[in-house]
Amino acid sequence: MFRPERVFFEKGALSYPLGEKLYHDFQEQPIEVKFTTSHNRVTGIPGKSAMEKFFHAKRTLVVGVRKSREFATCRPSAHYQLPLATGCPGTCEYCYLHTNLSRSPYIRIYVNQKEILEMAEGYINKRLPENTVFEGAATADPLSVEPYSGALAKAITFFADQDHASFHFVTKFIDVQSLLDLEHRGKTRFRFSINNPQVITTYEHATPRLEARLSAAEKVASAGYPLGFMIAPIIAEDDWEKNYSALLDQLHPFSNYTDLTFELITHRFTARAKNVIKDLFPETKLPLDEEKRSFKWGQFGYGKYVYPKEQMALINNFFQEQIAEKFPKAKILYFV
Ligand code: SF4
């Protein structure tokens, strides 16, 4: 479980029962407790260099009130982001949050969850009679802070009551116990982000190991939730076919699970992400050689380096064949 080194509170958060409870709980622990005027601009995180500040920020929890009345869109996998948290205590070298949240990598949770879910209800009503899908992990790993926020439990219970909406989120964390007995009515899909052990050991720091994620996934499956695995980033170097084939073999307990999805994302990077990664992890072994990649313009107006077309076709065929053979009931949602 994530244990912060320090916790900042917005004063306004203490007017909510969750904020008040967390404030009292943290004061009884050997953890630094401070106030901040805004959860968007926290100052006073220690560290002499940008790198030191980054790693201290990753151990910093901020408890605030989310004031924005707008949800960001989240195409193509969902209609809207559901903002239950921002940030993640993990320090995976390839993480997209390094560039998305570069100025504020600390972890934020919001105490006005009831208001956030009421806003979600507004978005659902606007799209009736269509179904509206919400993504809970667009800028966070919400399960990593669930023991403090309880926000996923509230969201799962909320979506169980919605006839025209569903919810999903992705995680590398394992604190699922408090969510197993909830009435979910199959409206929430848990997706576990996994990779082969070589990738996890080399690039994914401060996150649970593969066996722990799979054991959490087994509990979630036993509780009857729709389940998914996101294999990302697929790093096609050295013995990648052997390593990913072994990973899929390790998923054997799920081979006949009736509501199972796969999402497959190959490794890619932007010029900006490469610079940030090199600053934070100067010794990184991530494959960041532009000459071995194809350059592709993305939908947000910047380009990224992806595996060349022939290699993408090879990786795609490999996963399509392996998943069809090992998980005949599963659905591959996309390969990119
Ligand atoms: Fe980023 Fe996910 Fe790793 Fe957290 S667990 S650092 S969100 S890749």
PDB file of C-alpha atoms and ligand atoms in Angstrom, residues 88 90-92 94-95 97 172 207, ligand 1:
ATOM      1  CA  CYS A  88       0.346   7.854  -9.276  1.00  0.00           C
ATOM      2  CA  GLY A  90       4.596   4.422  -9.264  1.00  0.00           C
ATOM      3  CA  THR A  91       7.768   5.491 -11.076  1.00  0.00           C
ATOM      4  CA  CYS A  92       7.662   3.529 -14.325  1.00  0.00           C
ATOM      5  CA  TYR A  94       8.104   5.022 -19.712  1.00  0.00           C
ATOM      6  CA  CYS A  95       5.054   6.571 -17.961  1.00  0.00           C
ATOM      7  CA  LEU A  97       2.300  11.042 -16.808  1.00  0.00           C
ATOM      8  CA  LYS A 172      -0.988  -1.803 -11.710  1.00  0.00           C
ATOM      9  CA  THR A 207       4.671  -0.925  -8.455  1.00  0.00           C
TER      10      THR A 207
HETATM   11 FE1  SF4 B   1       2.556   5.619 -14.746  1.00  0.00          FE
HETATM   12 FE2  SF4 B   1       0.946   3.524 -14.532  1.00  0.00          FE
HETATM   13 FE3  SF4 B   1       3.515   3.327 -13.765  1.00  0.00          FE
HETATM   14 FE4  SF4 B   1       1.776   4.813 -12.375  1.00  0.00          FE
HETATM   15  S1  SF4 B   1       1.725   2.599 -12.619  1.00  0.00           S
HETATM   16  S2  SF4 B   1       3.875   5.387 -12.951  1.00  0.00           S
HETATM   17  S3  SF4 B   1       0.448   5.618 -13.988  1.00  0.00           S
HETATM   18  S4  SF4 B   1       2.743   3.673 -15.865  1.00  0.00           S
END
